[in-house]
Amino acid sequence: MADQSIYPLLDKIQFPEDIRCFPIEKLPQLCDELRNFIITVSANNPGHLGASLGTVELAVAIHYVFNTPKDKLVWDVGHQAYAHKIITGRKERFETNRKYKGISGFPKTSESEYDAFGTGHASTSISAILGMATAARLAGNSSQQHIAVIGDGAMGGGMAFEAMNQAGGAQENLLVILNDNRIAIDENVGAMSQYLLHITSSKSYNRVKKGVWRFFNFSKFIVQAISRLGNAIKGQIASKSNLFQQLGFRYFGPTDGHDVIKLVRILNNLKEIQGPKLLHIVTVKGKGIRLAEENQILYHFPGNYDPDTGEIIAPDMQNMPPKYQTVFGETILELALKDEKVVGITPAMATGCSLTIMREQLPHRVFDVGIAEQHAVTFAAGLAAAGHIPFCNIYSSFLQRSYDQIVHDVALQNLPVIFCIDRAGLVGEDGPTHHGVFDLAFLRSIPNMVIASPLNEAELRNLMFTAYSERTKPFAIRYPRGVGVTIDWKTPLEKLETGKSKLLKEGKEIAVLSLGPLGNNVSKAITILEKEGISPTHIDVRFLKPFDKKMLDEICQTHHTIITVEDGVVAGGLFSEVSEYVIEKKFANKVVPIALPDAFIEHGDIANLHKQVGFDVESIVNVIKSVLLYHPPFYPFFNL
Ligand SMILES: Cc1ncc(C[n+]2csc(CCOP(=O)(O)OP(=O)(O)O)c2C)c(N)n1
């Protein structure tokens, strides 16, 4: 007898229309298979496991009820959309999830017509779906449905409120599904989170809930008729003080987001109700793996694990250099223990950035402000204005949201906020939504800013100490995700001279000016080249702003070519700084960039991405050699 598939229903599915042929009673089994499939495949291909395990029933119910891709579905952040991806034509490719040249870990319009909108950053879904709903109305298309799925963490973000404000006012026809799993990456924080807890646990809401579910047992025609009564329905189904109702939405819930049959019934009826609606579902992050349900922070992104037990297979970190994040966490704690004015701020990434290290000892001086990067920056500005020493830790790509706050609230007032910009440069598997490659460019144009990047862990510590000691200006320190290069990193804190570079290797003809940890690849490249008799100068510029013009002046007069190396886009960063100087001073040096092109870089492991963009050692060797080939020793490099 042939082997029986462990996924008998899932095997029959490529696209949602295949599911729509199933009788509703089959859906729980399909969900079980889908969940097992995610667990099995993700066990040795790490991804955002916890969130995606919580939305299996929701994804199936939405695609069962709605006519996707004609009806539009937007997943907020998008890290919870694995089930959606698998049942919308990407089952076979799911094992390539997040891999180089594989499918993206986030919804992506170029990947599938079922991904109505690309996501990766939080709190965008309601704005996007509102735009689509508005467009449909303007086009006279009343049959198209619009659904946004947003988590309880993302619901606390400012953009979500801005969109709710417009949608509720305009009474546009859309459905927001609030996926409340009571956790963001870390514990969810703030009043919105408290409010949702109140709704899910309060007796009066639960009484109202019974009425709601009676309502959903009515036939479609009765629901249509009742919904035409407009506001009258609101009173029947939720407390008058409900925040979402006050914002002009019809609120439904809370309900169990793992009961797929009930979800289907509810969604079928909600389709018949016009105007903005919010369905509040309660789910369990990590559903299906006991350990993941119990350790939701750890299993947000667990890495490799045993698919049977869920036990995490941790990589051997013995004799490995520390992560830059650990160095940040330990160093801020060290400074905070010495100075009570030091405070730490994170917008919802306490574990990711290791501010947890300080929080364990000094919880009252660490502020997790929720997914609210704009607010985090102005909050830090307020603290600085009142004499505190705020270390505001934000991932580079999320800091993009705070541009006006950096300009208007920090730099213009010259407030000494210390920005620790985590995940700077290419981040790897998370891809273009998360690559932190614009910060050098967007910060350099802001007056008063100090911008630095450490070559290694010791330099990160020293830059933090320098920023702490100076406190005359806003000071940004950008550093990458992951491990550094030095095992003995806990060196005594040393104040560096702001704006001063460091000569790492004296050579001739070519000077390589590197900013940040990519300088370690340059050092390796030079070691290789020296064996062939090629000996360029290497300088760790450390500070992009203020820039070490004295050093640059000397370099321009003693080397015919300057190669700039930076983990950021070519326009606006180190290459621009050096080129502008060479032009301004009318030098004739050739300036060659090793930087990212004017293009979005896809996802994949760092080794492949570095090779692709020319950041790996071999590519750097080749650039230096090719420069020499085209610039014989007599090349003039005098002042024009
Ligand atoms: C603007 C922005 N800030 C931070 C993040 C990092 N981040 C990814 S998921 C997440 C938590 C989201 O929580 P929630 O909306 O409750 O979704 P869940 O993970 O619980 O499904 C955070 C903070 C992000 N993606 N975008």
mmCIF file with all atom_site columns, C-alpha atoms in Angstrom, residues 4 6 15 25 79 164 181 202 235 273 279 305 332 337 393 437 448 478 485 494 502 508 560 628:
data_model
loop_
_atom_site.group_PDB
_atom_site.id
_atom_site.type_symbol
_atom_site.label_atom_id
_atom_site.label_alt_id
_atom_site.label_comp_id
_atom_site.label_asym_id
_atom_site.label_entity_id
_atom_site.label_seq_id
_atom_site.pdbx_PDB_ins_code
_atom_site.Cartn_x
_atom_site.Cartn_y
_atom_site.Cartn_z
_atom_site.occupancy
_atom_site.B_iso_or_equiv
_atom_site.pdbx_formal_charge
_atom_site.auth_seq_id
_atom_site.auth_comp_id
_atom_site.auth_asym_id
_atom_site.auth_atom_id
_atom_site.pdbx_PDB_model_num
ATOM 1  C CA . GLN A 1 4   ? -0.238  7.877  3.306  1.00 0.00 ? 4   GLN A CA 1
ATOM 2  C CA . ILE A 1 6   ? 0.715   13.330 6.532  1.00 0.00 ? 6   ILE A CA 1
ATOM 3  C CA . PHE A 1 15  ? -4.608  28.367 -3.968 1.00 0.00 ? 15  PHE A CA 1
ATOM 4  C CA . GLU A 1 25  ? -16.229 20.777 8.701  1.00 0.00 ? 25  GLU A CA 1
ATOM 5  C CA . HIS A 1 79  ? 5.726   38.290 9.920  1.00 0.00 ? 79  HIS A CA 1
ATOM 6  C CA . MET A 1 164 ? -8.603  54.579 12.380 1.00 0.00 ? 164 MET A CA 1
ATOM 7  C CA . ASN A 1 181 ? -2.339  37.593 21.299 1.00 0.00 ? 181 ASN A CA 1
ATOM 8  C CA . SER A 1 202 ? -14.317 42.035 31.723 1.00 0.00 ? 202 SER A CA 1
ATOM 9  C CA . GLY A 1 235 ? -25.743 49.267 21.044 1.00 0.00 ? 235 GLY A CA 1
ATOM 10 C CA . ILE A 1 273 ? -22.295 44.955 6.954  1.00 0.00 ? 273 ILE A CA 1
ATOM 11 C CA . LEU A 1 279 ? -13.322 42.237 14.652 1.00 0.00 ? 279 LEU A CA 1
ATOM 12 C CA . TYR A 1 305 ? 14.489  23.652 16.959 1.00 0.00 ? 305 TYR A CA 1
ATOM 13 C CA . ILE A 1 332 ? 24.733  51.145 29.052 1.00 0.00 ? 332 ILE A CA 1
ATOM 14 C CA . LEU A 1 337 ? 25.228  52.299 37.422 1.00 0.00 ? 337 LEU A CA 1
ATOM 15 C CA . ASN A 1 393 ? 18.104  52.624 20.892 1.00 0.00 ? 393 ASN A CA 1
ATOM 16 C CA . VAL A 1 437 ? 21.148  51.298 4.830  1.00 0.00 ? 437 VAL A CA 1
ATOM 17 C CA . ASN A 1 448 ? 24.574  69.468 14.704 1.00 0.00 ? 448 ASN A CA 1
ATOM 18 C CA . ARG A 1 478 ? 25.328  52.926 14.265 1.00 0.00 ? 478 ARG A CA 1
ATOM 19 C CA . VAL A 1 485 ? 35.210  40.352 16.126 1.00 0.00 ? 485 VAL A CA 1
ATOM 20 C CA . GLU A 1 494 ? 38.130  55.347 26.854 1.00 0.00 ? 494 GLU A CA 1
ATOM 21 C CA . LYS A 1 502 ? 42.325  56.113 13.284 1.00 0.00 ? 502 LYS A CA 1
ATOM 22 C CA . LYS A 1 508 ? 50.892  53.957 -0.430 1.00 0.00 ? 508 LYS A CA 1
ATOM 23 C CA . HIS A 1 560 ? 46.160  58.883 -6.015 1.00 0.00 ? 560 HIS A CA 1
ATOM 24 C CA . LEU A 1 628 ? 45.899  49.801 -9.447 1.00 0.00 ? 628 LEU A CA 1
#
